[in-house]
Short mmCIF file of C-alpha atoms in Angstrom, two decimals:
data_model
loop_
_atom_site.label_atom_id
_atom_site.label_comp_id
_atom_site.label_asym_id
_atom_site.label_seq_id
_atom_site.Cartn_x
_atom_site.Cartn_y
_atom_site.Cartn_z
CA MET A 1 180.42 334.22 228.71
CA SER A 2 178.23 336.11 226.38
CA ARG A 3 179.97 338.66 224.19
CA LYS A 4 179.57 342.30 224.95
CA LYS A 5 177.73 344.18 221.88
CA SER A 6 179.63 347.36 220.61
CA VAL A 7 177.62 350.54 219.91
CA ASP A 8 176.87 350.79 216.22
CA PRO A 9 178.95 354.14 215.56
CA GLU A 10 176.49 354.72 212.64
CA LEU A 11 173.87 354.34 214.10
CA ALA A 12 174.68 356.12 217.04
CA ALA A 13 175.29 359.47 214.74
CA THR A 14 172.19 358.84 213.48
CA LEU A 15 170.35 359.16 216.80
CA SER A 16 172.55 362.24 217.93
CA ARG A 17 171.54 364.10 214.83
CA ARG A 18 167.90 363.32 215.52
CA ASN A 19 168.27 364.50 219.00
CA MET A 20 169.65 367.63 217.73
CA LEU A 21 166.99 368.08 215.09
CA GLY A 22 164.33 366.88 216.73
CA VAL A 23 161.64 364.56 215.55
CA ALA A 24 158.41 366.07 213.91
CA ALA A 25 155.73 363.62 213.94
CA GLY A 26 152.83 366.11 212.78
CA THR A 27 153.03 367.78 209.29
CA GLY A 28 156.01 366.10 207.61
CA ALA A 29 154.29 362.41 207.82
CA ALA A 30 150.90 364.13 206.58
CA ALA A 31 152.59 365.42 203.47
CA ILE A 32 154.35 362.42 202.78
CA LEU A 33 151.40 359.97 203.35
CA GLY A 34 148.47 361.95 203.55
CA LEU A 35 147.98 361.44 207.02
CA SER A 36 145.34 363.49 209.17
CA ALA A 37 147.32 363.46 212.23
CA ALA A 38 148.69 366.94 212.12
CA THR A 39 145.63 368.44 214.03
CA PRO A 40 145.48 370.73 217.07
CA ALA A 41 144.48 367.43 219.00
CA ALA A 42 147.43 365.67 218.06
CA ALA A 43 149.44 368.57 219.05
CA ALA A 44 148.03 368.77 222.44
CA GLU A 45 148.94 365.28 222.84
CA ARG A 46 152.14 365.50 222.09
CA GLY A 47 152.62 368.18 224.06
CA ARG A 48 151.04 366.93 227.14
CA GLY A 49 153.46 366.14 229.55
CA HIS A 50 156.37 367.90 227.87
CA GLY A 51 158.11 371.37 228.58
CA HIS A 52 157.37 373.60 231.67
CA GLY A 53 154.58 373.43 234.30
CA HIS A 54 155.06 369.71 235.31
CA GLY A 55 156.79 370.18 238.35
CA LYS A 56 158.80 367.12 239.71
CA THR A 57 157.73 364.69 236.95
CA GLU A 58 159.32 362.49 234.42
CA PRO A 59 158.51 360.46 231.38
CA VAL A 60 156.89 357.16 232.28
CA LEU A 61 159.00 355.98 229.35
CA THR A 62 162.70 355.75 229.47
CA PRO A 63 163.87 358.49 226.53
CA GLY A 64 165.08 356.01 223.65
CA HIS A 65 163.16 353.03 225.13
CA LEU A 66 160.09 353.23 222.68
CA GLY A 67 159.49 350.90 219.71
CA ILE A 68 157.18 349.13 217.70
CA GLN A 69 156.63 345.73 216.53
CA LEU A 70 156.13 345.94 213.09
CA TYR A 71 153.57 343.01 212.70
CA SER A 72 150.87 346.13 213.26
CA LEU A 73 152.54 347.44 210.14
CA ARG A 74 152.63 344.82 208.06
CA ASP A 75 150.39 346.19 205.38
CA LYS A 76 152.49 349.02 205.14
CA VAL A 77 155.78 347.22 204.77
CA ASN A 78 153.96 345.08 202.05
CA SER A 79 152.59 347.67 200.13
CA LEU A 80 155.12 350.79 201.27
CA GLY A 81 158.25 348.92 201.87
CA PHE A 82 160.35 348.83 204.97
CA ALA A 83 162.14 352.43 203.64
CA LYS A 84 158.91 354.46 203.58
CA VAL A 85 157.73 352.82 206.92
CA PHE A 86 160.90 353.50 208.81
CA GLU A 87 160.93 357.21 207.76
CA GLU A 88 157.48 357.78 208.83
CA LEU A 89 158.23 355.63 212.36
CA GLU A 90 161.38 358.09 212.65
CA ARG A 91 159.06 361.04 212.10
CA PHE A 92 156.80 359.97 214.66
CA GLY A 93 159.49 359.53 217.43
CA TYR A 94 160.23 356.03 217.66
CA ASP A 95 163.42 354.59 218.74
CA GLU A 96 163.32 351.14 218.35
CA ILE A 97 161.82 348.34 216.18
CA GLU A 98 161.20 344.63 216.66
CA TYR A 99 160.82 342.53 213.49
CA ALA A 100 158.32 340.01 212.42
CA GLY A 101 160.15 338.58 209.09
CA TYR A 102 162.31 340.27 206.91
CA THR A 103 160.55 340.61 203.58
CA GLN A 104 158.31 343.22 202.32
CA GLY A 105 155.93 341.83 199.80
CA ASN A 106 154.74 343.66 196.80
CA ALA A 107 157.55 346.86 197.60
CA GLY A 108 160.04 344.24 195.93
CA ALA A 109 163.18 342.17 197.12
CA ILE A 110 165.53 343.33 200.15
CA THR A 111 168.58 341.91 201.66
CA ILE A 112 169.39 341.59 205.35
CA PRO A 113 172.54 344.19 204.70
CA GLN A 114 170.05 346.74 203.04
CA LEU A 115 167.62 346.19 205.82
CA ARG A 116 170.13 347.19 208.50
CA LYS A 117 171.21 350.23 206.34
CA LEU A 118 167.80 351.37 206.29
CA ALA A 119 166.87 351.00 210.04
CA ARG A 120 170.47 352.52 211.05
CA ASP A 121 169.69 355.51 208.26
CA HIS A 122 166.52 356.36 210.03
CA GLY A 123 168.09 355.94 213.87
CA LEU A 124 165.99 352.92 214.37
CA ARG A 125 167.70 350.50 216.67
CA PRO A 126 166.77 346.98 216.01
CA ILE A 127 165.95 345.46 219.25
CA GLY A 128 164.27 341.98 218.70
CA SER A 129 162.54 339.58 215.97
CA HIS A 130 160.06 337.31 216.24
CA VAL A 131 160.75 334.03 214.37
CA ASN A 132 158.57 330.55 214.51
CA TYR A 133 159.93 328.05 216.79
CA ALA A 134 159.13 324.54 215.22
CA ASP A 135 157.37 323.34 212.24
CA ASP A 136 157.84 319.98 212.32
CA ASN A 137 156.12 318.94 208.77
CA ASN A 138 158.67 321.12 207.14
CA PRO A 139 162.37 320.59 207.43
CA ASP A 140 163.48 323.76 205.63
CA ALA A 141 161.18 325.97 207.83
CA TYR A 142 162.56 329.39 208.64
CA SER A 143 162.35 328.44 212.49
CA PHE A 144 164.22 327.62 215.42
CA ALA A 145 164.02 324.40 215.61
CA GLN A 146 164.34 323.69 211.79
CA ASN A 147 167.14 326.21 210.81
CA LEU A 148 168.51 328.08 214.35
CA GLU A 149 172.00 328.45 212.54
CA LYS A 150 170.40 330.68 209.78
CA VAL A 151 167.77 332.22 211.80
CA LEU A 152 171.17 332.98 214.15
CA ASP A 153 173.16 334.09 211.45
CA ASP A 154 170.29 336.66 209.91
CA ALA A 155 169.58 338.13 213.65
CA GLN A 156 173.53 338.93 214.15
CA ALA A 157 173.45 340.56 210.35
CA LEU A 158 170.95 342.62 211.62
CA GLY A 159 172.68 343.75 214.55
CA LEU A 160 170.07 342.49 216.86
CA ASP A 161 170.43 342.59 220.57
CA HIS A 162 167.72 339.78 221.03
CA ILE A 163 165.93 337.32 218.87
CA GLY A 164 162.81 335.30 219.80
CA THR A 165 159.66 333.66 219.25
CA ALA A 166 155.91 334.09 219.63
CA SER A 167 155.03 330.79 219.28
CA GLY A 168 153.84 329.33 222.42
CA PRO A 169 155.73 326.27 223.90
CA PHE A 170 153.26 323.76 222.80
CA ARG A 171 155.56 321.91 220.02
CA TYR A 172 155.03 318.57 222.14
CA GLY A 173 151.59 319.03 223.87
CA ASN A 174 150.46 320.98 226.92
CA THR A 175 151.12 318.02 229.58
CA VAL A 176 153.72 319.18 231.95
CA ASP A 177 156.51 317.01 230.50
CA ALA A 178 155.83 318.11 226.77
CA TRP A 179 156.61 321.92 228.37
CA LYS A 180 159.74 320.42 230.12
CA ARG A 181 160.93 318.96 226.55
CA ALA A 182 159.95 322.78 225.02
CA ALA A 183 161.98 324.38 227.87
CA ALA A 184 165.20 322.00 226.99
CA ASP A 185 164.73 323.33 223.45
CA PHE A 186 164.77 326.84 224.50
CA ASN A 187 167.91 326.38 226.92
CA ALA A 188 169.34 325.23 224.19
CA TYR A 189 168.44 328.16 221.49
CA GLY A 190 169.24 330.46 224.50
CA ALA A 191 172.75 328.85 224.85
CA ALA A 192 173.55 328.98 221.03
CA ALA A 193 172.01 333.07 221.13
CA ARG A 194 174.18 333.86 223.89
CA LYS A 195 177.21 332.79 222.15
CA ARG A 196 176.78 335.31 219.76
CA GLY A 197 176.23 338.12 221.96
CA MET A 198 172.12 337.99 221.76
CA LYS A 199 169.60 337.07 224.09
CA PHE A 200 166.56 334.49 223.30
CA TYR A 201 163.19 335.27 224.23
CA GLN A 202 159.64 334.22 224.19
CA HIS A 203 156.62 336.13 223.69
CA ASN A 204 153.65 335.54 225.18
CA HIS A 205 149.78 335.35 224.50
CA ALA A 206 147.23 334.16 227.00
CA GLU A 207 147.48 330.27 226.20
CA GLU A 208 150.78 330.40 227.95
CA PHE A 209 148.82 330.73 231.12
CA SER A 210 146.45 328.01 230.85
CA PHE A 211 146.97 324.82 232.73
CA ALA A 212 148.30 321.37 231.99
CA SER A 213 146.29 319.09 230.91
CA ASP A 214 147.79 315.84 233.03
CA GLN A 215 148.25 318.32 235.63
CA PRO A 216 145.27 320.77 236.06
CA GLY A 217 146.37 322.63 239.06
CA VAL A 218 149.79 323.21 237.50
CA ARG A 219 149.92 326.75 235.20
CA LEU A 220 152.18 325.89 232.25
CA TYR A 221 153.69 329.32 232.36
CA ASP A 222 155.13 328.49 235.64
CA VAL A 223 156.85 324.94 234.18
CA LEU A 224 158.33 327.41 231.60
CA LEU A 225 159.56 329.42 234.13
CA ALA A 226 160.88 326.85 236.22
CA GLU A 227 162.79 324.76 233.56
CA THR A 228 164.51 327.29 231.61
CA ASP A 229 167.81 328.88 232.59
CA PRO A 230 167.35 332.72 233.46
CA LYS A 231 170.88 333.36 231.61
CA LEU A 232 169.73 331.58 228.78
CA VAL A 233 165.93 332.27 228.02
CA TYR A 234 163.94 335.58 228.74
CA LEU A 235 160.60 336.86 228.44
CA GLU A 236 158.91 339.51 226.60
CA MET A 237 155.57 340.05 228.31
CA ASP A 238 152.46 341.24 226.23
CA ILE A 239 150.60 343.13 228.79
CA TYR A 240 147.15 342.70 226.48
CA TRP A 241 147.37 339.12 226.45
CA ALA A 242 148.59 338.55 229.80
CA PHE A 243 145.50 340.76 230.96
CA ALA A 244 143.20 338.46 228.81
CA ALA A 245 144.90 335.55 230.49
CA LYS A 246 144.00 336.68 233.74
CA HIS A 247 140.36 336.98 232.65
CA ARG A 248 140.33 333.42 231.01
CA PHE A 249 142.53 331.40 233.58
CA SER A 250 142.03 332.55 237.02
CA LYS A 251 140.38 329.15 238.04
CA THR A 252 142.56 325.63 237.66
CA GLY A 253 141.68 323.37 235.21
CA ASP A 254 139.76 321.55 237.84
CA GLY A 255 137.92 324.75 238.96
CA ARG A 256 139.61 325.78 241.81
CA PRO A 257 140.67 329.72 242.08
CA ALA A 258 144.05 330.60 240.82
CA PRO A 259 144.35 334.45 240.57
CA LEU A 260 146.69 335.47 238.18
CA ASP A 261 148.31 338.82 238.30
CA PRO A 262 150.52 339.50 235.59
CA LEU A 263 152.78 342.26 236.87
CA LYS A 264 153.71 340.00 240.02
CA TYR A 265 155.82 337.68 237.45
CA VAL A 266 157.96 340.47 236.16
CA LEU A 267 158.73 342.03 239.71
CA LYS A 268 159.69 338.54 241.18
CA GLN A 269 162.14 338.17 237.92
CA PRO A 270 162.59 341.91 236.44
CA ASP A 271 165.95 340.69 234.49
CA ARG A 272 164.18 337.85 232.80
CA TYR A 273 161.94 340.63 231.07
CA PRO A 274 163.85 343.19 228.78
CA LEU A 275 161.01 343.39 226.48
CA PHE A 276 157.11 344.38 226.41
CA HIS A 277 154.22 344.75 224.12
CA VAL A 278 152.23 347.86 224.86
CA LYS A 279 148.48 346.66 223.80
CA ASP A 280 145.12 348.26 225.09
CA GLY A 281 141.77 346.75 225.45
CA VAL A 282 138.18 347.62 226.06
CA LYS A 283 136.74 345.85 228.88
CA ASN A 284 134.19 342.98 227.24
CA GLU A 285 132.80 340.74 229.88
CA GLU A 286 131.02 338.93 226.87
CA ALA A 287 134.31 338.35 224.71
CA ARG A 288 136.63 335.43 225.61
CA ASP A 289 139.52 337.13 226.18
CA GLY A 290 137.59 339.77 228.46
CA TYR A 291 138.73 342.47 226.17
CA ASP A 292 138.47 344.19 222.82
CA MET A 293 141.73 345.04 221.30
CA VAL A 294 142.02 349.00 220.52
CA ASP A 295 144.42 351.52 219.99
CA VAL A 296 146.93 352.32 222.59
CA GLY A 297 145.54 354.86 224.77
CA ASP A 298 142.04 353.98 223.87
CA GLY A 299 141.32 351.31 226.38
CA ASP A 300 140.79 350.44 229.81
CA ILE A 301 144.28 348.80 230.67
CA ASP A 302 146.30 350.34 233.08
CA TYR A 303 149.61 349.76 231.56
CA LYS A 304 150.54 353.19 233.15
CA LYS A 305 150.95 351.55 236.22
CA PHE A 306 152.31 348.45 235.04
CA ILE A 307 155.49 350.30 233.44
CA SER A 308 155.71 352.49 236.61
CA ALA A 309 156.06 349.75 238.71
CA VAL A 310 158.51 348.18 236.15
CA ASN A 311 160.54 351.10 236.12
CA LYS A 312 160.89 351.11 240.10
CA THR A 313 162.79 347.32 239.91
CA HIS A 314 166.88 347.63 240.06
CA ASN A 315 167.74 349.26 236.71
CA GLY A 316 164.20 349.34 235.78
CA ARG A 317 164.43 352.26 233.38
CA LYS A 318 167.50 351.17 231.93
CA ASP A 319 167.03 347.54 231.51
CA HIS A 320 163.32 347.35 229.67
CA HIS A 321 162.45 348.44 226.27
CA TRP A 322 158.30 349.04 225.43
CA GLN A 323 157.08 347.78 221.88
CA ALA A 324 153.54 349.29 221.20
CA GLU A 325 151.45 346.92 219.10
CA HIS A 326 148.04 346.04 217.85
CA ASP A 327 147.41 342.86 215.94
CA ASN A 328 144.85 344.60 213.38
CA PRO A 329 144.75 348.24 213.33
CA VAL A 330 142.07 349.84 211.26
CA ASP A 331 144.95 352.39 210.23
CA SER A 332 148.27 350.92 211.07
CA LEU A 333 150.27 354.16 210.34
CA LEU A 334 147.86 356.46 212.25
CA PHE A 335 148.02 353.77 215.05
CA ALA A 336 151.64 353.99 215.21
CA GLN A 337 151.72 357.76 215.43
CA LYS A 338 149.00 357.71 218.32
CA SER A 339 150.69 355.21 220.17
CA ALA A 340 154.02 357.17 220.16
CA ASP A 341 152.11 360.65 220.89
CA HIS A 342 150.26 358.90 223.70
CA LEU A 343 153.15 357.26 225.53
CA HIS A 344 155.62 360.05 225.18
CA SER A 345 152.99 362.06 226.77
CA LEU A 346 152.64 359.94 229.99
CA ARG A 347 154.51 361.39 233.08
CA GLU A 348 154.90 360.22 236.60
CA LYS A 349 156.21 361.60 239.77
CA ARG A 350 160.08 361.43 239.90
CA CYS A 351 161.38 359.30 242.36
#
């Protein structure tokens, strides 16, 4: 049985304070970091979908469930440090963060307890973290395969609900049996995480939806789903990369049609998908992935429809969390602010 996590009382107090005071994402951020986001256009974007005159509608994103993958802000974490970045994320209205490492480069050393306190002080709930799956050339690597207990110790010390990897399950190759071996690894990591009250998860890129080299009609992602225990191994769907996979892998390895619908995977097993990455892309049929990645709200991927469909599943609004991300934004803090503004503005008809 998994241990039920208790609510951090200090984080709850911070969130309560934020709800009372409101989150000002415009002028305060501009004053601190010189952002040019406190504009009439930004204010209009924030205002859309809020207040009066919208009839029987509700936010597409469940209040309290908007997060950001800190990989998008790695340049600012490295130069400014977590404290300044968290300050800005609080101002932008984020509720959650997903880690991509626990160091801050040129900003100096920081400890796990200090990092947890910083997040709590800014009302940011640490929802998950990406850690490498395996580095078999380095027995001391910070990865699940080489240092499982240390990875879980740190995750538990940070107060994480989920701990996962963005590494594809290619440790043993891309055959069906290789992925069965990787699935066995994941089941073991999931069991270890569950004993500590956390959920282990895997984050996809496009290649997970490719086909086995020895059985070209078998999609590798289907092997992962079939061979992992749904009570031990969870999934974080990256919407952008899933749509890129739809473009790249709509035929089997031997050329037969193999339509791919990312949303159907989620709707079939919604409880296995607690986390999502919300990324956007402009269609480009000449690009390998079929899209060019852009800021959230600037592209062609219909993530509003995607989120709305997930919301309609059992406990959909309660159980799912949405992390904005861009792998290489031009201006990472501006990306973070634009994403929060845009995602907060989305509305849908109330059920």
